[in-house]
Coordinates of C-alpha atoms and ligand atoms in Angstrom, one line a residue:
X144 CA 0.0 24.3 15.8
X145 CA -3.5 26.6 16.3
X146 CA -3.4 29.0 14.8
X147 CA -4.5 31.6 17.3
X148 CA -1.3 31.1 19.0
X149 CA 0.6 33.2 16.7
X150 CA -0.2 36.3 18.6
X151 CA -1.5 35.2 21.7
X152 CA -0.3 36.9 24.6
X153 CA -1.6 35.3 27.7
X154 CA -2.8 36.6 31.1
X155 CA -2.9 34.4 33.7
X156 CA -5.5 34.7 36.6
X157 CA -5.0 33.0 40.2
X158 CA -9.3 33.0 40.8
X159 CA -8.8 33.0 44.4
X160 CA -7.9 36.7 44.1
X161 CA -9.0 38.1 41.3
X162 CA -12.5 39.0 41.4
X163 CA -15.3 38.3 44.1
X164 CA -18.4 39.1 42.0
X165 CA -20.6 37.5 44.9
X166 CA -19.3 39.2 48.0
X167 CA -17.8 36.2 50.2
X168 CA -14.3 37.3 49.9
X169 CA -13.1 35.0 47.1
X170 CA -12.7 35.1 43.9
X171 CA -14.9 33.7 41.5
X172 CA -15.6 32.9 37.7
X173 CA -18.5 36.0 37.4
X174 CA -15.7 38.1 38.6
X175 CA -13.3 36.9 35.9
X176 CA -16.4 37.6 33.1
X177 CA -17.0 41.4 34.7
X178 CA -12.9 41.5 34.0
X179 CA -12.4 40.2 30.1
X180 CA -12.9 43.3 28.6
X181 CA -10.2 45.2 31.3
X182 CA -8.2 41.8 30.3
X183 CA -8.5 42.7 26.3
X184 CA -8.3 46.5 27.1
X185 CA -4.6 45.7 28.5
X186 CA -3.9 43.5 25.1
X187 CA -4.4 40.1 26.4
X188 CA -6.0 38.2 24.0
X189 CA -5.8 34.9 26.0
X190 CA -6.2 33.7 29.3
X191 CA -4.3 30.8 31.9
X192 CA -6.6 30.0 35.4
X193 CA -4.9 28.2 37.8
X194 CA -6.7 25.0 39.0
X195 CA -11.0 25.6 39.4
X196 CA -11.9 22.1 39.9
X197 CA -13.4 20.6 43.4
X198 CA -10.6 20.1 46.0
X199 CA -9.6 20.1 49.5
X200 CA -7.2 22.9 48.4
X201 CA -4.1 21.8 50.8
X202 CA -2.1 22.9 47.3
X203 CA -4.5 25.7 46.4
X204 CA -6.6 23.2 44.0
X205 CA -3.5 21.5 42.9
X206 CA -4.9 18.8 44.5
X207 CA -7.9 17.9 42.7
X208 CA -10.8 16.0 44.0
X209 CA -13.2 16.0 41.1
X210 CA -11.6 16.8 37.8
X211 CA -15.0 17.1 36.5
X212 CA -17.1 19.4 38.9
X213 CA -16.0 23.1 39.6
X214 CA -15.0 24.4 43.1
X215 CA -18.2 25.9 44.4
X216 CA -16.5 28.6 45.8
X217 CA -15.7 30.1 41.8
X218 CA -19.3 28.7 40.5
X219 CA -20.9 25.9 38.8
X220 CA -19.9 23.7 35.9
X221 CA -22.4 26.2 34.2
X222 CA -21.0 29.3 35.4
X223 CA -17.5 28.2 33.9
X224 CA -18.9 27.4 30.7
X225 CA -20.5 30.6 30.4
X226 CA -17.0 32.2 31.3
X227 CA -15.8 30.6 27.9
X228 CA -18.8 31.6 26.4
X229 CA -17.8 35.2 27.1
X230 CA -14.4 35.0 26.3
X231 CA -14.8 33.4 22.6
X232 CA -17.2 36.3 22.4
X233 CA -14.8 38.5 22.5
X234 CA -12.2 36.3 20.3
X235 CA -9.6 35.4 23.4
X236 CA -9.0 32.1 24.1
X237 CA -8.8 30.3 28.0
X238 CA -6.7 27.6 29.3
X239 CA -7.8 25.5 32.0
X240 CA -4.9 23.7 34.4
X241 CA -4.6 20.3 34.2
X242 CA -3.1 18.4 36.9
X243 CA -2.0 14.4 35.4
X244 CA 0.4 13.5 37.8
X245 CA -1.3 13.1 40.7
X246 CA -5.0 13.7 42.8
X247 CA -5.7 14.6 46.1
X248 CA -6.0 12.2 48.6
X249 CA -9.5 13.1 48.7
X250 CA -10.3 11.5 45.0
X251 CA -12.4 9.1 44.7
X252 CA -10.0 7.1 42.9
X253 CA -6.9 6.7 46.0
X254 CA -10.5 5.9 48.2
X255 CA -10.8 3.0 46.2
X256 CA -7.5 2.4 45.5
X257 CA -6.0 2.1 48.9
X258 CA -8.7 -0.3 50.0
X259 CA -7.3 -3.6 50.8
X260 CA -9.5 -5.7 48.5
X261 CA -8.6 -5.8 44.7
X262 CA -10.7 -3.4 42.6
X263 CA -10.7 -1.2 39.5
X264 CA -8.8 2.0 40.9
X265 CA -6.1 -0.2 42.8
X266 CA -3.4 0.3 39.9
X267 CA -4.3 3.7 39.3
X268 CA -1.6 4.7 41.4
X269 CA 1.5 3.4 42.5
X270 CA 2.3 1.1 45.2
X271 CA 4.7 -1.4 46.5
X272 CA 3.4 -4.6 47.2
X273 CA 4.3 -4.7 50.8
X274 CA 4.4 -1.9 53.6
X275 CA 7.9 -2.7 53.8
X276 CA 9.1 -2.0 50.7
X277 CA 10.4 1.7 49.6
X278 CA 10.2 2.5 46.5
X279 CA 13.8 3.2 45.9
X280 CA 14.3 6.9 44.9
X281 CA 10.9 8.0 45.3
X282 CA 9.2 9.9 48.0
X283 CA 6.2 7.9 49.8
X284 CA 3.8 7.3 52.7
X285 CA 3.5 4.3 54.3
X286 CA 1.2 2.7 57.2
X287 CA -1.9 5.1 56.5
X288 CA -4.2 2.6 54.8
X289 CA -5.4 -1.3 54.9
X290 CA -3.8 -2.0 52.0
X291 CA -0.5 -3.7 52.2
X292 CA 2.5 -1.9 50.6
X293 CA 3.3 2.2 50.3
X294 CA 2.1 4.8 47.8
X295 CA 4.3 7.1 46.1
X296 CA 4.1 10.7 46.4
X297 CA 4.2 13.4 43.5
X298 CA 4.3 16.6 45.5
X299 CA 2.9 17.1 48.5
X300 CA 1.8 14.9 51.0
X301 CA -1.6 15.2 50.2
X302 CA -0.8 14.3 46.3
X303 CA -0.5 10.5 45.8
X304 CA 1.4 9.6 42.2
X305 CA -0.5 8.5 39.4
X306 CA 0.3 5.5 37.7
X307 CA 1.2 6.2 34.1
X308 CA 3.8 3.0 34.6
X309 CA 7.4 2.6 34.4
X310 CA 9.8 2.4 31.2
X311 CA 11.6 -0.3 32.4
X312 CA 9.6 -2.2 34.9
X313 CA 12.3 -4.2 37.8
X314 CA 9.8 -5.3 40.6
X315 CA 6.3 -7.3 40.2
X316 CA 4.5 -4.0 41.6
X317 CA 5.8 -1.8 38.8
X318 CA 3.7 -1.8 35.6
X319 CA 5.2 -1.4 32.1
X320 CA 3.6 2.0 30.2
X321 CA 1.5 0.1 27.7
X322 CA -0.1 -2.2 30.6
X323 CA -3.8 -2.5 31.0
X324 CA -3.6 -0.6 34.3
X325 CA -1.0 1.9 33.2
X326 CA -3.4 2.9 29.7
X327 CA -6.1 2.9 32.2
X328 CA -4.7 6.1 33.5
X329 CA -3.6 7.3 30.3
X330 CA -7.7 6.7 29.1
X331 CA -8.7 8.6 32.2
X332 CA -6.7 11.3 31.6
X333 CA -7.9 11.7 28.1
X334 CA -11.1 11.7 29.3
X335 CA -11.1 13.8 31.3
X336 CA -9.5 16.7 28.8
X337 CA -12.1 15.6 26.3
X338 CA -15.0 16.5 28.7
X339 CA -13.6 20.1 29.4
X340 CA -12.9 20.8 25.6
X341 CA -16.0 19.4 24.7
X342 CA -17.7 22.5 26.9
X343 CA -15.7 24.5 25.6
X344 CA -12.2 25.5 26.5
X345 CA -9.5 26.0 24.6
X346 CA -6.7 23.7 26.0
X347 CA -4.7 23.5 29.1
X348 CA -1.7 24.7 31.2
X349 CA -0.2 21.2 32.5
X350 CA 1.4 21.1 36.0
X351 CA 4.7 19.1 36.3
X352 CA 4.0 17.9 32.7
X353 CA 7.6 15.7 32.5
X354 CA 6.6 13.9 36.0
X355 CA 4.2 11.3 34.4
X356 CA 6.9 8.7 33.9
X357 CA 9.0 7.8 37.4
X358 CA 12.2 6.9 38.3
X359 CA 13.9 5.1 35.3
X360 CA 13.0 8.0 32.8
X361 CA 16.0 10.6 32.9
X362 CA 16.2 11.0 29.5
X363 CA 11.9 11.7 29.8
X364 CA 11.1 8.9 26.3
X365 CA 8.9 7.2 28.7
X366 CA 6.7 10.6 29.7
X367 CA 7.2 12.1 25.7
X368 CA 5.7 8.8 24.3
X369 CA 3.0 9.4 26.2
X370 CA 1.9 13.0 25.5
X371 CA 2.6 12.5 21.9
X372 CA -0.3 10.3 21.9
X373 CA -2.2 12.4 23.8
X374 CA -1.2 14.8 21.1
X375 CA -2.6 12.8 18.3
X376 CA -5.7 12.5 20.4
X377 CA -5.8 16.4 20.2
X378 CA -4.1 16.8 16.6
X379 CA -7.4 14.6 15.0
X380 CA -10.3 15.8 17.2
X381 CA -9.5 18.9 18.8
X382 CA -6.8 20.8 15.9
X383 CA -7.8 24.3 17.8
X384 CA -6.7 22.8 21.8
X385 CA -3.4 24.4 22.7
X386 CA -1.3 22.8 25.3
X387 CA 1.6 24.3 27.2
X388 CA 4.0 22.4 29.8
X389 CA 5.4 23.0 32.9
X390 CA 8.7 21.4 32.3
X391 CA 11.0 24.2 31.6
X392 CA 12.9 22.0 28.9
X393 CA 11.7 22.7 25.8
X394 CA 14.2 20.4 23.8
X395 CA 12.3 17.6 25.6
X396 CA 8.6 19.2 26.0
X397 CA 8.2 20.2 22.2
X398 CA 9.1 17.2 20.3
X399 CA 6.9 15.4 23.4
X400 CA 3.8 16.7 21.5
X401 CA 3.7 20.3 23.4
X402 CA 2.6 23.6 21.8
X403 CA 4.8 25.5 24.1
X404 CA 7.3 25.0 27.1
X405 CA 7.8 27.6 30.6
X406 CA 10.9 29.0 30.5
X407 CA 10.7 29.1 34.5
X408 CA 12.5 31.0 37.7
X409 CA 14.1 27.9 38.7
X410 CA 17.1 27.9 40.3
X411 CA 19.9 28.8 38.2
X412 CA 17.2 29.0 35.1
X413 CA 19.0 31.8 32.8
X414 CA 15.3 33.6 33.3
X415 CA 15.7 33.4 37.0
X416 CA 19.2 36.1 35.7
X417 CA 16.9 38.7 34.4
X418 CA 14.5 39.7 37.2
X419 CA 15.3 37.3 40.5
X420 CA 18.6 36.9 41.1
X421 CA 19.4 37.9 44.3
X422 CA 22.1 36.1 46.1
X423 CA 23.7 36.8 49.9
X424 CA 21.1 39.8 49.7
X425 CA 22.6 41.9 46.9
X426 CA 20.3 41.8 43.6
X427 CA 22.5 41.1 40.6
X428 CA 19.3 40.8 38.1
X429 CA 20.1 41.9 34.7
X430 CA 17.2 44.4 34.8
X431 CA 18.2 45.9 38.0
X432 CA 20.0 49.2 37.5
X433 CA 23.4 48.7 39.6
X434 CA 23.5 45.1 38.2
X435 CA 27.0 43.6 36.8
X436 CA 25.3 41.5 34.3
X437 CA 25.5 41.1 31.0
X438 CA 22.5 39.9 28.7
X439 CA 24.8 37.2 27.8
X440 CA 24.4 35.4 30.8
X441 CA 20.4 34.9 30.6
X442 CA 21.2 34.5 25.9
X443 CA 23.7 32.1 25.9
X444 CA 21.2 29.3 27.4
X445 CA 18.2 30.5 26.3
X446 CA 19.5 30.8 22.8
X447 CA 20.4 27.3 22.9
X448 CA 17.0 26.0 24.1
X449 CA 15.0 28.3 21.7
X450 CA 17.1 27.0 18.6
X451 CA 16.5 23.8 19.0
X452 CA 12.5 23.9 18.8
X453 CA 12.0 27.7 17.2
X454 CA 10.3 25.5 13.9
X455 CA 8.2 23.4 16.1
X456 CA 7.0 24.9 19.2
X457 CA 6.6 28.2 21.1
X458 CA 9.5 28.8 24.5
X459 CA 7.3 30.9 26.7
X460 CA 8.4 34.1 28.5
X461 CA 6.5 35.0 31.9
X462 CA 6.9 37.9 34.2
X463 CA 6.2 36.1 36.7
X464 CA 3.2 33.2 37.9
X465 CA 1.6 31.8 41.5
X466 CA 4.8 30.0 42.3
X467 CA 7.3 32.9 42.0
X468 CA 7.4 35.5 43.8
X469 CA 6.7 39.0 42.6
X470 CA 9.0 40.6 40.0
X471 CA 8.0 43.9 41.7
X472 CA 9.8 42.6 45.0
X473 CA 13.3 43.3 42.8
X474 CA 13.1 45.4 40.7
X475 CA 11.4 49.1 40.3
X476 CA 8.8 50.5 38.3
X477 CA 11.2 52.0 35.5
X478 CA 13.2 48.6 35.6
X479 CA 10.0 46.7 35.2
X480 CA 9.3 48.7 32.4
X481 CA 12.2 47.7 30.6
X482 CA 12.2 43.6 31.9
X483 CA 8.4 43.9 30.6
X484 CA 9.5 45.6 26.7
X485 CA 11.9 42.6 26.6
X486 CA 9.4 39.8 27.6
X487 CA 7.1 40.9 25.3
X488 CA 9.3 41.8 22.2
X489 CA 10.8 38.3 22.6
X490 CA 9.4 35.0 21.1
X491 CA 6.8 32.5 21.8
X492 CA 4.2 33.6 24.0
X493 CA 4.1 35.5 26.9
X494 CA 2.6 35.4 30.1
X495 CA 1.3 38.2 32.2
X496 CA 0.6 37.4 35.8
X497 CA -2.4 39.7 37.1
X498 CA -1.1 42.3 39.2
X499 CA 2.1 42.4 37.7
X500 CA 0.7 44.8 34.8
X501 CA 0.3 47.6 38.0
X502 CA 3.6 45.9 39.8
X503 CA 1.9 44.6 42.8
X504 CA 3.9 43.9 45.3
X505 CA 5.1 40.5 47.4
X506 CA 3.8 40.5 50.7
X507 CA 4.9 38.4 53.5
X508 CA 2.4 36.5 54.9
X509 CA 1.5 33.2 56.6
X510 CA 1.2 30.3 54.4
X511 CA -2.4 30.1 53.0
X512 CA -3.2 26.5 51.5
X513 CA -0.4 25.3 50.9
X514 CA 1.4 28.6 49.2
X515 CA 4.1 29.2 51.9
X516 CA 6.8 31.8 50.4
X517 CA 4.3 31.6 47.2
X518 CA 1.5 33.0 49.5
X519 CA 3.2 36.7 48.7
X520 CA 2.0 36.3 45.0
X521 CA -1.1 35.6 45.6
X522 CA -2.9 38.3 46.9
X523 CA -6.3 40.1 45.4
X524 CA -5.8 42.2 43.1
X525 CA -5.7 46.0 43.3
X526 CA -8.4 47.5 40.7
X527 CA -9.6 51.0 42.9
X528 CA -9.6 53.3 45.4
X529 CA -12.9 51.7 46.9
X530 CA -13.4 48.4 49.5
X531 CA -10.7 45.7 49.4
X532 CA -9.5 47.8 46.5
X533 CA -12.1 46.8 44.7
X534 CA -11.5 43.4 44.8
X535 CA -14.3 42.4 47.2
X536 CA -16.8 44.0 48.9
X537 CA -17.3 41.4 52.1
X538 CA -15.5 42.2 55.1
X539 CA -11.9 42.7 55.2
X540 CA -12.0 39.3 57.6
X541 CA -13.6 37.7 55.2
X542 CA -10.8 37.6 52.5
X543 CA -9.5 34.8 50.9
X544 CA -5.9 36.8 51.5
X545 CA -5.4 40.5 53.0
X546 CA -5.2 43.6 50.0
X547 CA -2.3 45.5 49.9
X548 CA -3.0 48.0 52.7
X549 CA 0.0 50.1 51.6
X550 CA -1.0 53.8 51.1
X551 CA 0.5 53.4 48.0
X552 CA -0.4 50.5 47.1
X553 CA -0.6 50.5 43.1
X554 CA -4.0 49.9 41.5
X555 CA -5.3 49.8 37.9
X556 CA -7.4 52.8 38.5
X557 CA -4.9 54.9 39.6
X558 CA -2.5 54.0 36.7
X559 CA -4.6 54.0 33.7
X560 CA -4.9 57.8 34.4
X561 CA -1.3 58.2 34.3
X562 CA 0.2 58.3 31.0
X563 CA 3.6 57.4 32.3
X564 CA 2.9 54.5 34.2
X565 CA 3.8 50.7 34.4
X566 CA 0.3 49.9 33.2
X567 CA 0.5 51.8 30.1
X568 CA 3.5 50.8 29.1
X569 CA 2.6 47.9 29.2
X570 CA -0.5 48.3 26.6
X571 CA 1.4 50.7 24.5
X572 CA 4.5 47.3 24.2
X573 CA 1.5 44.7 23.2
X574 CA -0.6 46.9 21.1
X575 CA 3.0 47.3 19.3
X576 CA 3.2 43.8 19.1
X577 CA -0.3 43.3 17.8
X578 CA 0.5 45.1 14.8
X579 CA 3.8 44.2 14.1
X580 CA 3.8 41.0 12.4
X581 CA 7.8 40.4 13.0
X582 CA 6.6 40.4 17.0
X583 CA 4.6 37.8 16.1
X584 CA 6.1 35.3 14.2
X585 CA 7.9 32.6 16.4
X586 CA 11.1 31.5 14.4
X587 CA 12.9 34.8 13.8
X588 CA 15.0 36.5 16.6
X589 CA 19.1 37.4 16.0
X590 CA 21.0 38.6 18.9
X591 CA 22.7 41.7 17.0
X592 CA 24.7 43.0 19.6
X593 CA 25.4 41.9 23.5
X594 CA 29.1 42.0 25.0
X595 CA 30.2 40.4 27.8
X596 CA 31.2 43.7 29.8
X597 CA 28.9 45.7 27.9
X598 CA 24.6 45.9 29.7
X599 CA 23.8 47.7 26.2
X600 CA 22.2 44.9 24.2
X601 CA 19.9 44.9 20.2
X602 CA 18.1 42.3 18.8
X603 CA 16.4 42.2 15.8
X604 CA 12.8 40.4 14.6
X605 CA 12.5 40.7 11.2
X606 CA 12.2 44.5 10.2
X607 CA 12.4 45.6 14.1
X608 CA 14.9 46.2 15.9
X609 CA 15.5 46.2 19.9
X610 CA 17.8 48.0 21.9
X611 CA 17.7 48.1 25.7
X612 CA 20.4 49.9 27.9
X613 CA 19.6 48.9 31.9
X614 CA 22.1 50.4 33.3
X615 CA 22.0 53.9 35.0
X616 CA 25.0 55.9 32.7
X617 CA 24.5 56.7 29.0
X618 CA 25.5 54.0 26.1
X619 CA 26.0 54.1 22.2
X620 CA 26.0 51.4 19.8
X621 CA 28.0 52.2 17.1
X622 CA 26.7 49.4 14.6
X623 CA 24.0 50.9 12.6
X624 CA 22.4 47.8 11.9
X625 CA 18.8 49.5 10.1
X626 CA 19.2 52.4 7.9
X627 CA 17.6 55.5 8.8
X628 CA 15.3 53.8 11.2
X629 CA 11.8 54.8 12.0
X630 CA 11.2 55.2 16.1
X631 CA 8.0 53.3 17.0
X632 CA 8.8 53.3 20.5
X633 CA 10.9 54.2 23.7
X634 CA 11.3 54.1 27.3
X635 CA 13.5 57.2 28.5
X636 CA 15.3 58.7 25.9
X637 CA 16.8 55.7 23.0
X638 CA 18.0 57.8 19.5
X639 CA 19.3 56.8 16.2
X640 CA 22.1 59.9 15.1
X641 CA 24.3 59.2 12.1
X642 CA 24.4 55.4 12.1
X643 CA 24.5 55.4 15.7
X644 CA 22.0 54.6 18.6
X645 CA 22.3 56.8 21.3
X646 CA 21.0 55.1 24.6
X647 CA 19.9 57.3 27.9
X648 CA 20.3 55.8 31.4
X649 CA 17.7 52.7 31.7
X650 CA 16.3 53.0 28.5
X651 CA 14.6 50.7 25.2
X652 CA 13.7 51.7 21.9
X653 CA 12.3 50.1 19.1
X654 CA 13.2 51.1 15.2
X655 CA 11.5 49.5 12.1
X656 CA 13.6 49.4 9.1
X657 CA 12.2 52.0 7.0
X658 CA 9.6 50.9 3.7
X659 CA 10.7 52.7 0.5
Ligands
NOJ977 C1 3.4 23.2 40.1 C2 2.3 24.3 40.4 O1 2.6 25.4 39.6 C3 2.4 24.5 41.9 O2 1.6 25.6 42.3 C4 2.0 23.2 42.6 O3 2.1 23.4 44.0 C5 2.8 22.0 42.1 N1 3.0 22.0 40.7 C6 2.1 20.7 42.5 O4 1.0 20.5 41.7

C-alpha cells in the first residue's frame, strides 16, 4: 500500500470544465496548475482527472484514440508533465484515468484489427469468426467492416471490447487468458501505464476495472488474475503507483490487486440511500431532513463490504463524480453539510467532485458527448463574480458547456468570505481529519449507536467520536460512550451534558476522548 494514501483525500477534476487558462472555452491542464494551491487550500492533497488522452470524445475521452498523446484541447504531453511537476511540488499526488476495457473506434489498433487480412492487432479485440455468429450474451456490431465475423462491444457503440481472453474458452474465436494474443493485450496495457508513470504520475483511476474478463467470469477470477499481475508489475517497479477501481465490489476489487474500490450511486448501492434516493418523486435520502431512513439501511451493507478488506485495501467514499448527478440536486446546503462531515469522517479515501465543495447545482441540458443525464454534472465551475464565472474568459458561445446563469448561482468567491458556508465547512471537516490521526487510519470504525426507527446515529474512530442527528426535531443519546468529551467540532448545535449527547435539529458533532 503507498504510503501517501493514508491521508489522502482526493479531488477529482472533469478538465473539460474546470479551468480554460487559454481562452477557447475549455478547460485545460494550465488551468488545473493556476488551481492546485485553491485545490490544497480546500484540503485536498490529491487529485483524480477524468480521461486527457487524444479522442474523438463520443464518451467524453472515454474513448481513447492515443493512450499516449494528450488531447490538444487540455495541452501537450509536455504541458501534462509539467502539471505533475507542480503538483509533487506542492506534496499532492495525481491520478490519471485509465481506460483497459476498450478504445475508440478511432484507435489505431480496431483500424488494423478489423481489416480483413491477418495482422498483428486482429486479436486485440474480440471477434466471432463469421458475421453470422453472435456472441452469445454480449452486445456487438456486426456488418461495418471487411473482416468476416462481429466485434463485441464494451460500452458504447463507439467502444469496441478488448481482448484480455476468456476463462473458459468454448468456440475457436475465443482465446484462453494466458494466450499469445490475449497477453498481447495484457503487455499493451502495461505499457502503456509504465509510459505515464515513468513521466511522472502517480497511478490511475480505472474505468469498468472488473470488465476485462467476458462472459464466463461471474465470479471475476478470470479479471482478478489479471490485475494481480499487473499489481506485481506495480508492487516491484513502481511501490509509490496507487490504483483505484471502478467496480464497486471491494470483496472482489481488493484481493484483485487494487489499492482501493468506489463505493458507487448505483442502483440500489447502500451509498445511492444516503444522498440520491429519490423514488416516484419523493426523496427518501438519509441526509434529507423529512427522510424516514435510518443509517442502518446505507451500515448494514456497507459494513459488510468494508469488513471484509478494512486490512488490505481502502472502500472509497465520494460525494459525488461525472456520472452521477449532483448531490446538490437533493439535498440542501445544511444537509450537504452534514452528508459531507460523514463522508469525510468515514474510512478509506474520499473523493470530492469539483463544484460540489460550493454545491453546484445539476442542470438540465442537452447531451454533450456522450454525457446525456450525466451532462448536468458537468458543467464549468463557478470560481467568481467575473466572465463565465471565472471559468473562461471566451465567449459565452464558445463554452465547452453553459455556467450556471442562476443569480445565485454558488461560487468559491462568494463562499470563502462566508464563515458559515458549504465551502468552509468543508475545509474546517478535512483540516480536522488532517490532524486527527484516528480519521486517518483505514481499519478502525465501530458503529456505536444506530436504531432502526431512530435517524440519531455515533460512530467512533479510535479516540473520536461521531454523532450526526438529520432529522429536523431535537435527539439525545443517552449512551455516554467517551467521558467528559472534548468538542472539536459541530454543525448546529451537538452537546455532551451529564453522560448524555444532546443533538439540535440537523446537526454533527465531533468529541475526542479527553488525554489525562
Ligand atoms: C465509466 C465512466 O465513469 C463513464 O463516464 C464512461 O462513460 C464509462 N465507464 C465507459 O468508459
Amino acid at each position: 500500500m503507498p504510503k501517501w494514501l493514508d491521508d489522502a483525500v482526493f479531488y477529482e477534476i472533469y478538465p473539460q470544465s474546470f479551468k480554460d487558462a487559454n481562452g477557447d472555452g475549455i478547460g485545460d491542464f494550465d488551468g488545473i496548475i493556476e488551481k492546485l494551491d485553491y485545490i490544497k487550500e480546500l484540503g485536498c492533497n490529491a487529485i483524480w482527472m477524468n480521461p486527457c488522452f487524444d479522442s474523438p470524445f463520443r464518451d467524453a475521452g472515454y474513448d481513447v484514440r492515443d493512450y499516449k498523446k494528450t488531447a490538444k484541447r487540455y495541452g501537450s504531453n509536455e504541458d501534462l508533465v509539467r502539471l505533475f511537476n507542480e503538483v509533487h511540488k506542492r506534496q499532492m499526488h495525481i491520478l490519471l484515468d485509465l481506460v483497459p476495457g476498450h478504445t475508440s473506434e478511432e484507435h489505431a489498433w480496431f483500424q488494423e484489427s478489423r481489416k480483413a487480412e491477418k495482422n498483428e492487432f486482429s486479436d486485440r479485440y474480440i471477434w466471432t469468426d463469421n458475421w453470422f455468429h453472435s456472441p452469445e450474451g454480449l452486445n456487438y456490431v456486426a456488418g461495418e467492416s471487411d473482416r468476416d465475423g462481429v466485434y463485441v462491444l464494451n460500452f458504447f457503440k463507439c467502444q469496441p471490447a478488448l481482448n484480455y481472453g476468456f476463462l473458459k474458452p468454448e468456440r475457436p474465436w475465443q482465446k484462453g487468458i494466458d494466450s499469445p494474443e490475449a497477453l498481447a493485450t495484457r503487455e499493451a496495457l502495461k505499457d502503456i501505464m509504465r509510459f505515464w508513470l515513468d513521466l511522472g504520475c502517480d497511478g490511475f483511476r480505472v474505468d469498468m476495472a472488473d470488465s476485462l474478463v467476458k462472459k464466463d467470469d461471474e465470479k471475476k477470477s478470470g479479471t482478478a488474475m489479471i490485475w494481480q499481475d499487473i499489481r506485481r508489475m506495480l508492487d516491484e517497479s513502481y511501490p509509490e503507483a496507487a490504483l483505484v477501481s471502478e467496480w464497486n465490489r471491494p470483496y472482489l476489487a481488493i484481493p484483485a490487486g487494487f489499492h482501493m474500490d468506489f463505493c458507487l450511486d448505483w442502483k440500489g448501492n447502500c451509498y445511492n440511500l444516503l444522498m440520491r434516493d429519490l423514488e416516484d418523486g419523493k426523496n427518501n435520502s438519509f441526509f434529507h431532513k423529512e427522510s424516514s431512513r435510518s443509517v442502518l439501511d446505507f451500515f448494514d451493507e456497507y459494513l459488510d463490504s468494508y469488513e471484509k478488506i478494512k486490512e488490505i485495501g481502502h472502500y472509497c467514499l465520494i460525494t459525488g463524480n461525472h456520472d452521477t448527478i449532483r448531490a446538490a440536486y437533493y439535498l440542501e446546503n445544511r444537509e450537504l453539510k452534514l452528508a459531507y462531515a460523514f463522508l469525510f469522517t468515514m474510512p478509506g479515501n474520499p473523493f470530492l467532485y469539483y463544484g460540489d465543495e460550493i454545491g453546484m447545482r445539476y442542470l438540465s441540458l442537452t447531451s454533450k458527448e456522450g454525457g446525456y443525464t450525466r451532462t448536468g454534472s458537468r458543467t464549468p465551475m463557478q470560481w467568481d463574480h467575473t466572465r463565465n464565472l471565472g471559468f473562461s474568459s471566451a465567449d459565452q458561445d464558445a463554452l465547452y458547456l453553459p455556467v450556471d446563469a442562476s443569480e445565485d448561482a454558488p461560487t468559491v468567491e462568494v463562499q470563502m468570505q462566508d464563515p458559515d458556508s458549504l465551502w468552509n465547512v468543508v475545509k474546517e471537516i478535512l483540516a480536522i481529519r488532517r490532524q486527527q490521526a484516528a480519521l486517518q487510519e483505514n481499519a478502525n470504525l465501530e458503529l456505536v449507536y444506530a436504531k432502526r426507527d431512530e435517524r440519531t446515529f455515533a460512530y467512533r474512530r479510535g479516540n473520536l467520536l461521531m454523532v450526526c442527528n438529520p432529522s429536523g426535531k431535537e435527539a439525545v443519546i443517552e449512551e455516554a460512550v467517551l467521558k467528559e468529551p472534548e468538542k472539536l467540532f459541530e454543525i448546529g448545535t451537538a452537546s455532551y451534558q451529564d453522560g448524555r449527547y444532546v443533538m439540535g435539529a440537523q446537526s454533527f458533532g465531533i468529541w475526542a476522548k479527553k488525554m489525562r
